[in-house]
């Protein structure tokens, strides 16, 4: 550990934090230069505290600062790290910022096992360590994006005594439903992420890894291990996920217990976060036991608003209230703050709860005549057959007669059969301009993100009756119910929350596919992902181990009949003061 004073801060580099099994993690501590006791903002994660944002994620950094110059104003930006706060924007306000390299990553030795009970317990111990240091006022807040948000839900379930508040910025929660198996279908993101963003900063890379642009130290520790030693020090992440196809104890141990999440929190979701950066934030707000909880939802790339004046200002009002006892106006903050999405931008609005209480839950029935979405059940019965791994079927509603807002979760009711023992359904909620062009958005990652997405493996159709709502079906995922070829089964498909205000003349569309949505134009690629973006970003479902042709390569039949109401349920939100 060394301490130096620079840029108006006292910085303690590589502070040892001992775990209860004797392992020592390493943390960087940024403090006000004047001695005192201050509230703490703490992050614990795998991305290496010594790796600058600009160095590790250059394409994301460049895009953000070019489009949002307020991100870099008032800071030297030398201490910017991926998905955590810039200390130069917090230390002047009387906070201590602590960054801990998680077990096995960056400067911390050990065995990598993401979101495991061991890692969550490490996080707990780090919070308790920070709460009793000489520079701490005893109140620890948690902050950060994505990984640094996901594990907040998990550690909050352990109720660390010094945890006083947390800001969960685009943080998934349920390891099965939000992250590894969308609707029971394996998502390939995590195995690719492991290769691109974790193995590249594993502790023991030593001289084969990067150096800190600030200190010159090796980002991944002083010793250089062999590839074989590195492999022994990490779990087989992708293989383990594939091995747990149901929501078993492996997944439950890596998911929150909502009844024990009682700390005050601000949950910030991204409308364009289909695949990772949305569902957990809404579920957390609805289901966590905390009596002091707030929900915010925004758009743009998932890292952007965390760093803009808008996002930093919101976080400072929240943490100032709970960590410093300041009158920031937070006591009067509405429970729900939404950046409601329009086709040309966002309009801020406040609501009293989520889902929005005045929502008109509206059914649009699938009508095979003209492949329409209609307000009434059709009189025609028809079976529509499509390639079980193909582009599927498209339905389109008539042009809207008035401006219409869709904000909230959606659901899809289908009756389906397969020529094999199973079938995967990819439901895509879409919007189209009067000229027929699709309206897509800058999502959390992909620049061509559709309005909404949902997924369901037919053999996972079993519902949890206690947690299910018509607008948010909740599947148990605890056993598979294989299909008999030709057998018609009823499916209720969850479509993740979204928001859009569509002008008059625009049209709502629905695609029922056998594979991931694809936009006709490339969205390019970011430096930290393997695949080219084509509408779903890195959240794809194309692993042959999970979708063998013998089960998923046949044909799927959609059965539409008056006695089988097949419909899309939409959250239509009238203007405030309008009829519910």
Coordinates of C-alpha atoms in Angstrom, one line a residue:
X1 CA 0.0 0.0 0.0
X2 CA 1.2 3.5 -0.9
X3 CA -0.5 6.9 -0.3
X4 CA 0.0 10.0 -2.4
X5 CA -1.7 13.4 -2.8
X6 CA -2.7 14.4 -6.3
X7 CA -5.5 16.3 -8.1
X8 CA -6.9 17.5 -4.8
X9 CA -7.3 13.9 -3.4
X10 CA -5.5 11.6 -1.0
X11 CA -5.2 8.2 -2.8
X12 CA -4.3 5.0 -1.1
X13 CA -3.2 2.5 -3.7
X14 CA -3.5 -1.3 -3.2
X15 CA -4.9 -1.2 0.3
X16 CA -5.1 -4.8 1.7
X17 CA -8.6 -6.0 2.7
X18 CA -8.4 -9.4 4.4
X19 CA -11.2 -12.0 3.9
X20 CA -12.3 -14.5 6.5
X21 CA -10.5 -17.3 4.7
X22 CA -7.1 -15.5 4.9
X23 CA -7.1 -14.2 1.3
X24 CA -6.2 -10.5 0.8
X25 CA -8.0 -8.5 -1.7
X26 CA -6.7 -5.1 -3.0
X27 CA -8.5 -1.8 -3.1
X28 CA -7.8 1.7 -4.2
X29 CA -9.2 4.4 -1.8
X30 CA -9.8 8.0 -3.0
X31 CA -10.3 10.4 -0.1
X32 CA -10.6 14.1 0.5
X33 CA -7.1 15.5 1.2
X34 CA -8.4 16.8 4.6
X35 CA -8.6 14.1 7.3
X36 CA -12.0 13.4 8.5
X37 CA -14.9 10.9 8.5
X38 CA -16.8 10.7 5.2
X39 CA -19.5 8.5 3.7
X40 CA -18.2 5.8 1.4
X41 CA -19.1 4.8 -2.2
X42 CA -17.8 1.3 -2.8
X43 CA -17.6 -1.0 -5.8
X44 CA -16.5 -4.6 -5.9
X45 CA -16.0 -6.3 -9.3
X46 CA -13.8 -8.0 -11.9
X47 CA -12.8 -5.2 -14.4
X48 CA -9.4 -4.3 -12.8
X49 CA -9.2 -1.0 -10.8
X50 CA -6.0 -0.1 -12.5
X51 CA -7.3 -0.2 -16.0
X52 CA -8.5 3.2 -17.3
X53 CA -11.8 3.4 -19.1
X54 CA -10.1 4.9 -22.1
X55 CA -7.5 2.1 -22.2
X56 CA -9.8 -0.9 -21.7
X57 CA -12.9 0.3 -23.5
X58 CA -11.8 2.8 -26.1
X59 CA -14.8 2.6 -28.5
X60 CA -17.3 3.1 -25.7
X61 CA -15.3 6.0 -24.2
X62 CA -14.9 7.8 -27.5
X63 CA -18.6 7.5 -28.4
X64 CA -19.7 8.8 -24.9
X65 CA -17.4 11.8 -24.7
X66 CA -18.0 12.9 -28.3
X67 CA -21.8 13.0 -27.8
X68 CA -21.8 14.1 -24.1
X69 CA -19.1 16.6 -23.3
X70 CA -20.5 17.1 -19.8
X71 CA -19.0 13.7 -18.9
X72 CA -15.4 15.0 -19.1
X73 CA -16.0 18.6 -17.8
X74 CA -14.6 19.3 -14.4
X75 CA -12.3 16.3 -14.3
X76 CA -8.8 15.4 -15.4
X77 CA -10.4 12.0 -16.3
X78 CA -7.2 10.2 -15.3
X79 CA -9.1 8.1 -12.8
X80 CA -12.0 7.1 -15.0
X81 CA -12.7 3.4 -14.8
X82 CA -15.3 1.3 -16.6
X83 CA -18.7 1.4 -15.0
X84 CA -17.7 3.1 -11.7
X85 CA -17.9 6.7 -10.5
X86 CA -15.2 9.2 -11.3
X87 CA -13.7 10.1 -7.9
X88 CA -12.8 13.7 -9.1
X89 CA -16.6 14.4 -9.3
X90 CA -17.3 13.0 -5.8
X91 CA -14.4 13.7 -3.6
X92 CA -15.0 17.5 -3.6
X93 CA -18.5 16.8 -2.2
X94 CA -17.1 14.9 0.8
X95 CA -17.2 11.3 -0.2
X96 CA -14.6 8.5 -0.1
X97 CA -14.6 6.3 -3.2
X98 CA -13.4 2.7 -2.8
X99 CA -12.7 0.3 -5.7
X100 CA -12.1 -3.3 -4.8
X101 CA -10.7 -5.8 -7.3
X102 CA -12.8 -9.0 -6.9
X103 CA -11.3 -12.3 -6.0
X104 CA -9.0 -13.5 -8.8
X105 CA -9.2 -10.3 -10.9
X106 CA -6.9 -7.3 -11.3
X107 CA -4.6 -6.9 -8.3
X108 CA -6.6 -9.4 -6.1
X109 CA -5.5 -13.0 -6.1
X110 CA -7.8 -16.0 -5.8
X111 CA -10.2 -18.2 -7.7
X112 CA -12.7 -16.5 -10.0
X113 CA -16.3 -17.6 -9.5
X114 CA -18.7 -14.9 -10.6
X115 CA -21.7 -14.1 -8.4
X116 CA -21.0 -17.1 -6.3
X117 CA -21.9 -17.2 -2.6
X118 CA -18.1 -16.8 -1.9
X119 CA -17.9 -13.7 -4.0
X120 CA -21.0 -12.2 -2.5
X121 CA -19.6 -12.9 1.0
X122 CA -16.4 -11.1 0.0
X123 CA -18.5 -8.1 -1.0
X124 CA -20.2 -8.2 2.4
X125 CA -16.8 -8.2 4.2
X126 CA -15.6 -5.3 2.1
X127 CA -18.6 -3.2 3.0
X128 CA -18.1 -4.0 6.7
X129 CA -14.3 -3.2 6.4
X130 CA -15.1 0.1 4.8
X131 CA -17.6 1.0 7.4
X132 CA -15.1 1.0 10.3
X133 CA -12.0 2.6 8.7
X134 CA -10.7 5.9 10.2
X135 CA -11.9 7.9 7.1
X136 CA -15.4 6.4 7.2
X137 CA -18.5 7.9 8.9
X138 CA -19.9 4.4 9.1
X139 CA -22.3 4.7 6.2
X140 CA -21.5 2.8 3.0
X141 CA -23.3 3.3 -0.3
X142 CA -23.0 1.0 -3.3
X143 CA -22.8 2.4 -6.8
X144 CA -21.9 1.3 -10.3
X145 CA -23.2 0.0 -13.6
X146 CA -24.0 -3.6 -14.7
X147 CA -21.8 -6.0 -12.9
X148 CA -21.3 -3.4 -10.1
X149 CA -25.0 -3.1 -9.9
X150 CA -26.0 -6.8 -10.2
X151 CA -24.0 -7.8 -7.2
X152 CA -25.6 -5.0 -5.2
X153 CA -28.9 -6.9 -5.2
X154 CA -27.1 -10.0 -4.1
X155 CA -25.1 -8.6 -1.2
X156 CA -28.1 -6.6 0.0
X157 CA -29.8 -9.9 0.6
X158 CA -27.1 -10.5 3.3
X159 CA -28.0 -7.2 5.0
X160 CA -24.5 -5.8 5.9
X161 CA -24.9 -3.6 9.0
X162 CA -22.9 -0.7 7.4
X163 CA -24.8 -0.7 4.1
X164 CA -26.9 2.5 4.2
X165 CA -28.0 2.9 0.5
X166 CA -27.4 1.7 -3.0
X167 CA -27.8 3.0 -6.5
X168 CA -28.4 0.0 -8.8
X169 CA -27.7 1.3 -12.3
X170 CA -28.9 -1.1 -15.0
X171 CA -28.4 -4.1 -12.8
X172 CA -29.9 -7.5 -13.6
X173 CA -30.8 -9.5 -10.6
X174 CA -32.1 -13.1 -11.3
X175 CA -29.1 -15.1 -12.5
X176 CA -31.5 -17.4 -14.5
X177 CA -34.3 -15.2 -15.9
X178 CA -32.4 -11.9 -16.4
X179 CA -29.1 -13.2 -17.5
X180 CA -28.2 -16.8 -18.4
X181 CA -31.5 -18.3 -19.7
X182 CA -34.0 -15.9 -21.3
X183 CA -37.3 -17.7 -21.1
X184 CA -35.3 -20.9 -20.6
X185 CA -33.2 -20.4 -23.7
X186 CA -29.4 -20.2 -23.1
X187 CA -27.9 -16.8 -23.7
X188 CA -24.3 -16.9 -25.1
X189 CA -23.4 -13.5 -23.7
X190 CA -21.7 -14.7 -20.5
X191 CA -19.3 -17.1 -22.0
X192 CA -18.1 -14.5 -24.5
X193 CA -18.0 -11.8 -21.9
X194 CA -15.8 -14.1 -19.8
X195 CA -13.3 -14.4 -22.6
X196 CA -13.3 -10.7 -23.5
X197 CA -13.6 -8.8 -20.2
X198 CA -12.5 -11.1 -17.4
X199 CA -9.7 -13.4 -18.7
X200 CA -8.1 -10.3 -20.1
X201 CA -7.6 -8.8 -16.6
X202 CA -7.2 -12.0 -14.6
X203 CA -4.8 -11.8 -11.6
X204 CA -1.6 -13.4 -12.6
X205 CA -1.3 -12.1 -16.2
X206 CA 1.4 -9.9 -14.7
X207 CA 3.7 -8.7 -17.4
X208 CA 1.5 -10.1 -20.2
X209 CA -1.3 -7.7 -19.0
X210 CA -1.7 -3.9 -19.2
X211 CA 0.0 -1.3 -17.0
X212 CA -1.8 1.5 -15.2
X213 CA -1.6 4.8 -17.0
X214 CA -1.6 6.5 -13.6
X215 CA 0.8 4.5 -11.4
X216 CA 2.7 2.4 -14.0
X217 CA 1.9 -0.7 -11.9
X218 CA 0.9 -4.0 -13.6
X219 CA -2.9 -4.0 -13.6
X220 CA -3.1 -7.7 -13.1
X221 CA -0.7 -8.1 -10.3
X222 CA 3.1 -8.4 -10.0
X223 CA 3.5 -12.1 -10.7
X224 CA 3.2 -13.7 -14.1
X225 CA 1.5 -17.1 -14.1
X226 CA 1.5 -19.7 -16.8
X227 CA -1.7 -20.2 -18.9
X228 CA -2.2 -23.5 -17.1
X229 CA -2.0 -21.8 -13.7
X230 CA -4.4 -19.1 -14.8
X231 CA -6.9 -21.8 -16.0
X232 CA -6.7 -23.5 -12.6
X233 CA -7.5 -20.2 -10.9
X234 CA -10.9 -19.7 -12.6
X235 CA -14.1 -21.5 -13.0
X236 CA -15.3 -23.0 -16.3
X237 CA -17.9 -20.3 -16.5
X238 CA -19.6 -21.1 -19.8
X239 CA -19.6 -24.8 -19.2
X240 CA -21.1 -24.4 -15.7
X241 CA -23.9 -22.3 -17.1
X242 CA -24.7 -24.8 -19.8
X243 CA -24.7 -27.6 -17.2
X244 CA -27.6 -25.9 -15.3
X245 CA -30.4 -25.7 -17.8
X246 CA -33.1 -25.3 -15.1
X247 CA -33.4 -22.7 -12.3
X248 CA -31.7 -25.0 -9.7
X249 CA -29.6 -24.2 -6.6
X250 CA -26.7 -23.0 -8.8
X251 CA -28.9 -20.2 -10.1
X252 CA -30.7 -19.5 -6.8
X253 CA -27.4 -19.1 -4.9
X254 CA -26.5 -16.4 -7.4
X255 CA -29.8 -14.5 -7.2
X256 CA -31.3 -12.1 -4.6
X257 CA -33.7 -13.0 -1.8
X258 CA -36.2 -10.1 -2.4
X259 CA -37.6 -10.4 1.1
X260 CA -34.2 -9.5 2.6
X261 CA -33.5 -6.5 0.3
X262 CA -34.5 -3.9 2.8
X263 CA -31.9 -1.1 2.3
X264 CA -32.9 2.2 0.6
X265 CA -32.2 2.0 -3.1
X266 CA -32.5 3.8 -6.4
X267 CA -33.0 1.4 -9.3
X268 CA -32.1 2.8 -12.7
X269 CA -33.2 0.8 -15.8
X270 CA -32.6 1.2 -19.5
X271 CA -35.6 0.9 -21.9
X272 CA -33.1 -0.3 -24.5
X273 CA -31.6 -2.9 -22.2
X274 CA -33.3 -5.9 -23.8
X275 CA -31.3 -8.9 -22.7
X276 CA -29.6 -7.6 -19.6
X277 CA -30.0 -4.0 -18.5
X278 CA -33.7 -3.7 -17.8
X279 CA -35.7 -6.5 -16.2
X280 CA -33.9 -6.8 -12.9
X281 CA -34.3 -3.1 -12.2
X282 CA -38.1 -3.2 -12.6
X283 CA -38.4 -6.5 -10.7
X284 CA -36.2 -5.1 -7.9
X285 CA -38.4 -2.1 -7.5
X286 CA -41.6 -4.1 -7.5
X287 CA -40.5 -7.1 -5.4
X288 CA -37.8 -5.9 -2.9
X289 CA -39.0 -5.5 0.7
X290 CA -37.4 -2.1 1.2
X291 CA -39.9 0.6 2.1
X292 CA -37.6 3.2 0.7
X293 CA -37.2 2.5 -3.0
X294 CA -37.2 4.5 -6.2
X295 CA -37.3 3.6 -9.8
X296 CA -35.7 5.6 -12.7
X297 CA -35.8 4.6 -16.4
X298 CA -33.8 6.2 -19.3
X299 CA -32.4 5.4 -22.7
X300 CA -29.1 5.7 -24.6
X301 CA -26.1 3.4 -24.1
X302 CA -26.1 1.7 -20.8
X303 CA -23.0 3.5 -19.4
X304 CA -23.8 7.1 -20.7
X305 CA -26.3 8.6 -18.2
X306 CA -24.4 7.3 -15.2
X307 CA -21.7 9.8 -16.1
X308 CA -23.7 12.7 -17.5
X309 CA -24.7 15.7 -15.4
X310 CA -28.2 14.3 -15.3
X311 CA -27.1 11.0 -13.9
X312 CA -24.5 12.3 -11.5
X313 CA -26.9 14.9 -10.2
X314 CA -29.6 12.3 -9.5
X315 CA -27.1 10.1 -7.7
X316 CA -25.8 13.0 -5.6
X317 CA -29.3 13.9 -4.5
X318 CA -30.0 10.3 -3.5
X319 CA -26.7 9.6 -1.7
X320 CA -26.6 13.1 -0.1
X321 CA -29.9 12.3 1.6
X322 CA -29.1 8.8 2.8
X323 CA -25.3 8.9 3.5
X324 CA -24.9 12.5 4.6
X325 CA -28.3 13.5 6.0
X326 CA -28.4 16.6 3.7
X327 CA -31.6 18.3 2.6
X328 CA -31.2 17.5 -1.1
X329 CA -34.9 17.5 -1.8
X330 CA -34.9 13.7 -2.0
X331 CA -37.6 13.4 0.6
X332 CA -40.0 14.8 -1.9
X333 CA -38.8 12.7 -4.8
X334 CA -41.5 10.9 -6.8
X335 CA -41.2 7.1 -6.5
X336 CA -41.0 6.7 -10.3
X337 CA -39.0 9.0 -12.6
X338 CA -39.3 8.1 -16.3
X339 CA -37.5 9.4 -19.3
X340 CA -40.5 8.5 -21.6
X341 CA -39.2 7.6 -25.0
X342 CA -40.5 9.3 -28.1
X343 CA -39.4 8.6 -31.7
X344 CA -37.2 11.7 -31.6
X345 CA -36.0 11.9 -27.9
X346 CA -37.2 11.7 -24.3
X347 CA -39.6 13.6 -22.1
X348 CA -39.2 13.3 -18.3
X349 CA -42.3 12.4 -16.3
X350 CA -43.0 11.4 -12.7
X351 CA -45.3 8.6 -11.7
X352 CA -46.5 7.2 -8.3
X353 CA -45.8 3.6 -8.9
X354 CA -44.8 0.8 -11.4
X355 CA -46.5 -0.5 -13.4
X356 CA -48.1 2.9 -14.0
X357 CA -51.5 2.6 -12.1
X358 CA -53.6 4.3 -14.8
X359 CA -52.4 1.8 -17.5
X360 CA -55.1 0.5 -19.8
X361 CA -54.1 -3.1 -20.4
X362 CA -55.1 -3.6 -24.0
X363 CA -55.4 -6.8 -26.0
X364 CA -54.5 -6.9 -29.7
X365 CA -55.6 -10.3 -31.2
X366 CA -53.6 -12.1 -33.8
X367 CA -55.8 -12.4 -36.9
X368 CA -54.5 -14.6 -39.7
X369 CA -56.6 -12.6 -42.3
X370 CA -54.0 -10.2 -43.6
X371 CA -51.7 -11.1 -40.6
X372 CA -53.2 -8.3 -38.5
X373 CA -53.2 -7.3 -34.9
X374 CA -56.9 -6.5 -34.2
X375 CA -58.9 -5.2 -31.3
X376 CA -61.5 -8.0 -31.6
X377 CA -61.2 -11.8 -31.7
X378 CA -61.3 -12.9 -35.3
X379 CA -63.9 -15.4 -36.5
X380 CA -61.4 -17.4 -38.6
X381 CA -59.5 -20.5 -37.4
X382 CA -56.2 -21.1 -39.1
X383 CA -52.9 -22.9 -38.4
X384 CA -49.8 -21.0 -39.4
X385 CA -46.6 -23.1 -39.9
X386 CA -43.0 -21.7 -39.9
X387 CA -39.5 -23.0 -39.7
X388 CA -38.7 -23.6 -36.1
X389 CA -35.3 -21.8 -36.4
X390 CA -36.4 -19.3 -39.0
X391 CA -37.7 -15.8 -39.3
X392 CA -41.3 -16.8 -38.4
X393 CA -44.4 -14.7 -38.7
X394 CA -45.1 -11.0 -38.7
X395 CA -48.3 -9.3 -37.6
X396 CA -49.1 -5.6 -38.0
X397 CA -51.8 -3.4 -36.5
X398 CA -53.6 -0.7 -38.4
X399 CA -52.2 2.9 -38.4
X400 CA -52.8 4.6 -35.0
X401 CA -55.6 7.0 -35.1
X402 CA -54.2 9.1 -32.3
X403 CA -50.8 9.5 -30.5
X404 CA -50.4 6.4 -28.3
X405 CA -48.1 5.7 -25.4
X406 CA -46.8 2.2 -24.6
X407 CA -44.9 2.2 -21.3
X408 CA -44.6 -1.0 -19.2
X409 CA -44.3 -4.7 -19.5
X410 CA -46.1 -6.6 -22.2
X411 CA -47.2 -10.2 -22.6
X412 CA -48.1 -12.6 -25.4
X413 CA -50.6 -15.5 -25.3
X414 CA -50.0 -18.2 -27.9
X415 CA -51.3 -21.7 -28.7
X416 CA -48.5 -23.7 -30.4
X417 CA -47.4 -27.1 -31.5
X418 CA -44.1 -28.5 -32.8
X419 CA -43.1 -31.3 -35.1
X420 CA -40.5 -32.2 -32.4
X421 CA -40.4 -32.4 -28.7
X422 CA -39.7 -28.7 -28.1
X423 CA -39.7 -25.2 -29.7
X424 CA -38.2 -21.8 -28.9
X425 CA -40.3 -18.7 -29.3
X426 CA -38.7 -15.2 -29.9
X427 CA -41.3 -12.5 -29.5
X428 CA -40.4 -9.1 -30.9
X429 CA -42.5 -6.0 -30.2
X430 CA -41.9 -3.6 -33.1
X431 CA -42.9 -0.1 -34.3
X432 CA -43.2 1.2 -37.9
X433 CA -43.3 4.7 -39.4
X434 CA -46.1 5.6 -42.0
X435 CA -43.6 4.8 -44.8
X436 CA -43.2 1.3 -43.6
X437 CA -39.7 1.7 -42.2
X438 CA -39.0 0.1 -38.8
X439 CA -38.5 2.4 -35.8
X440 CA -35.4 1.2 -33.8
X441 CA -33.5 2.8 -31.1
X442 CA -30.0 3.2 -29.6
X443 CA -30.2 0.5 -27.0
X444 CA -28.0 -0.2 -24.0
X445 CA -25.5 -1.5 -26.5
X446 CA -27.0 -2.1 -30.0
X447 CA -27.9 1.0 -32.1
X448 CA -30.7 -0.9 -33.9
X449 CA -32.7 -2.2 -30.8
X450 CA -36.4 -3.0 -31.4
X451 CA -39.1 -1.8 -29.1
X452 CA -39.3 -4.9 -26.9
X453 CA -38.3 -8.6 -26.8
X454 CA -39.5 -11.7 -25.0
X455 CA -38.4 -15.4 -25.1
X456 CA -39.9 -18.7 -24.1
X457 CA -38.9 -22.4 -24.5
X458 CA -42.2 -24.3 -24.9
X459 CA -41.1 -27.0 -22.5
X460 CA -40.6 -24.3 -19.9
X461 CA -44.2 -23.1 -20.1
X462 CA -45.0 -24.0 -16.5
X463 CA -46.1 -20.8 -14.6
X464 CA -45.6 -19.8 -11.0
X465 CA -49.2 -19.0 -10.0
X466 CA -48.2 -16.8 -7.0
X467 CA -45.8 -14.6 -8.9
X468 CA -47.5 -14.5 -12.3
X469 CA -49.5 -11.5 -13.5
X470 CA -51.4 -11.3 -16.8
X471 CA -49.0 -8.5 -17.8
X472 CA -45.9 -10.3 -16.5
X473 CA -46.0 -14.1 -16.7
X474 CA -43.5 -15.7 -14.3
X475 CA -42.2 -19.1 -15.2
X476 CA -40.9 -21.6 -12.7
X477 CA -38.2 -23.0 -14.9
X478 CA -37.8 -25.8 -12.4
X479 CA -38.8 -28.7 -14.7
X480 CA -39.1 -29.3 -18.4
X481 CA -42.4 -30.4 -19.9
X482 CA -41.5 -31.9 -23.3
X483 CA -44.0 -31.6 -26.1
X484 CA -45.5 -34.5 -28.0
X485 CA -45.2 -33.8 -31.8
X486 CA -48.4 -32.1 -32.9
X487 CA -49.7 -31.5 -29.4
X488 CA -51.1 -28.0 -28.9
X489 CA -49.9 -26.2 -25.8
X490 CA -50.7 -22.8 -24.3
X491 CA -47.8 -20.4 -23.8
X492 CA -47.7 -17.1 -21.9
X493 CA -44.6 -15.1 -22.9
X494 CA -43.1 -12.3 -20.9
X495 CA -42.0 -9.3 -23.0
X496 CA -39.6 -7.0 -21.0
X497 CA -40.7 -3.5 -20.1
X498 CA -40.3 -0.7 -22.7
X499 CA -41.5 2.8 -23.4
X500 CA -42.5 4.6 -26.6
X501 CA -44.9 7.4 -27.6
X502 CA -46.0 6.7 -31.2
X503 CA -47.4 9.5 -33.3
X504 CA -50.7 9.2 -35.2
X505 CA -50.2 7.1 -38.3
X506 CA -47.5 4.9 -36.9
X507 CA -48.1 1.1 -36.5
X508 CA -47.4 -1.5 -33.9
X509 CA -45.9 -4.8 -35.1
X510 CA -45.3 -8.2 -33.6
X511 CA -42.9 -10.9 -34.9
X512 CA -43.0 -14.5 -33.7
X513 CA -39.7 -16.0 -34.6
X514 CA -37.7 -19.1 -34.2
X515 CA -34.4 -17.3 -33.7
X516 CA -33.0 -13.9 -32.6
X517 CA -34.2 -10.7 -34.2
X518 CA -32.0 -9.3 -36.9
X519 CA -31.9 -5.8 -38.2
X520 CA -31.0 -5.5 -41.9
X521 CA -28.1 -3.1 -41.3
X522 CA -25.0 -3.7 -39.2
X523 CA -24.6 -1.8 -36.0
X524 CA -20.9 -2.3 -36.0
X525 CA -19.1 -3.7 -33.0
X526 CA -17.5 -2.5 -29.8
X527 CA -14.0 -3.4 -28.8
X528 CA -15.1 -5.5 -25.8
X529 CA -17.5 -7.8 -27.7
X530 CA -16.9 -10.7 -30.1
X531 CA -19.9 -10.3 -32.4
X532 CA -21.1 -7.7 -34.9
X533 CA -24.3 -6.0 -33.6
X534 CA -27.4 -6.9 -35.6
X535 CA -30.2 -5.8 -33.3
X536 CA -29.7 -7.9 -30.2
X537 CA -26.2 -6.7 -29.3
X538 CA -24.2 -9.5 -27.6
X539 CA -27.3 -11.1 -26.2
X540 CA -27.7 -14.0 -28.6
X541 CA -29.3 -17.5 -28.3
X542 CA -27.5 -19.5 -30.9
X543 CA -25.5 -22.1 -29.0
X544 CA -25.9 -25.5 -30.7
X545 CA -25.4 -27.3 -27.4
X546 CA -28.7 -25.7 -26.2
X547 CA -30.7 -25.9 -29.4
X548 CA -29.8 -29.3 -31.1
X549 CA -31.6 -29.7 -34.4
X550 CA -33.3 -32.9 -33.3
X551 CA -35.3 -30.9 -30.8
X552 CA -35.4 -27.4 -32.3
X553 CA -34.9 -27.9 -36.1
X554 CA -38.4 -28.9 -37.2
X555 CA -41.5 -26.8 -37.8
X556 CA -43.6 -24.8 -35.4
X557 CA -47.3 -24.3 -35.8
X558 CA -49.3 -21.3 -34.4
X559 CA -52.9 -22.2 -33.8
X560 CA -55.4 -19.3 -34.0
X561 CA -59.1 -19.8 -33.4
X562 CA -62.0 -17.9 -31.8
X563 CA -62.0 -20.5 -28.9
X564 CA -58.2 -20.0 -28.5
X565 CA -57.8 -16.3 -27.9
X566 CA -54.3 -15.5 -29.1
X567 CA -53.2 -12.0 -28.3
X568 CA -50.6 -9.4 -27.5
X569 CA -51.2 -7.5 -24.2
X570 CA -50.0 -4.0 -24.3
X571 CA -49.6 -1.3 -21.6
X572 CA -51.4 1.7 -23.1
X573 CA -50.9 4.7 -20.9
X574 CA -53.3 7.6 -21.2
X575 CA -52.3 11.1 -20.5
X576 CA -52.4 12.1 -16.8
X577 CA -56.0 13.0 -16.0
X578 CA -57.3 10.7 -18.7
X579 CA -59.6 7.8 -18.1
X580 CA -58.1 4.6 -16.8

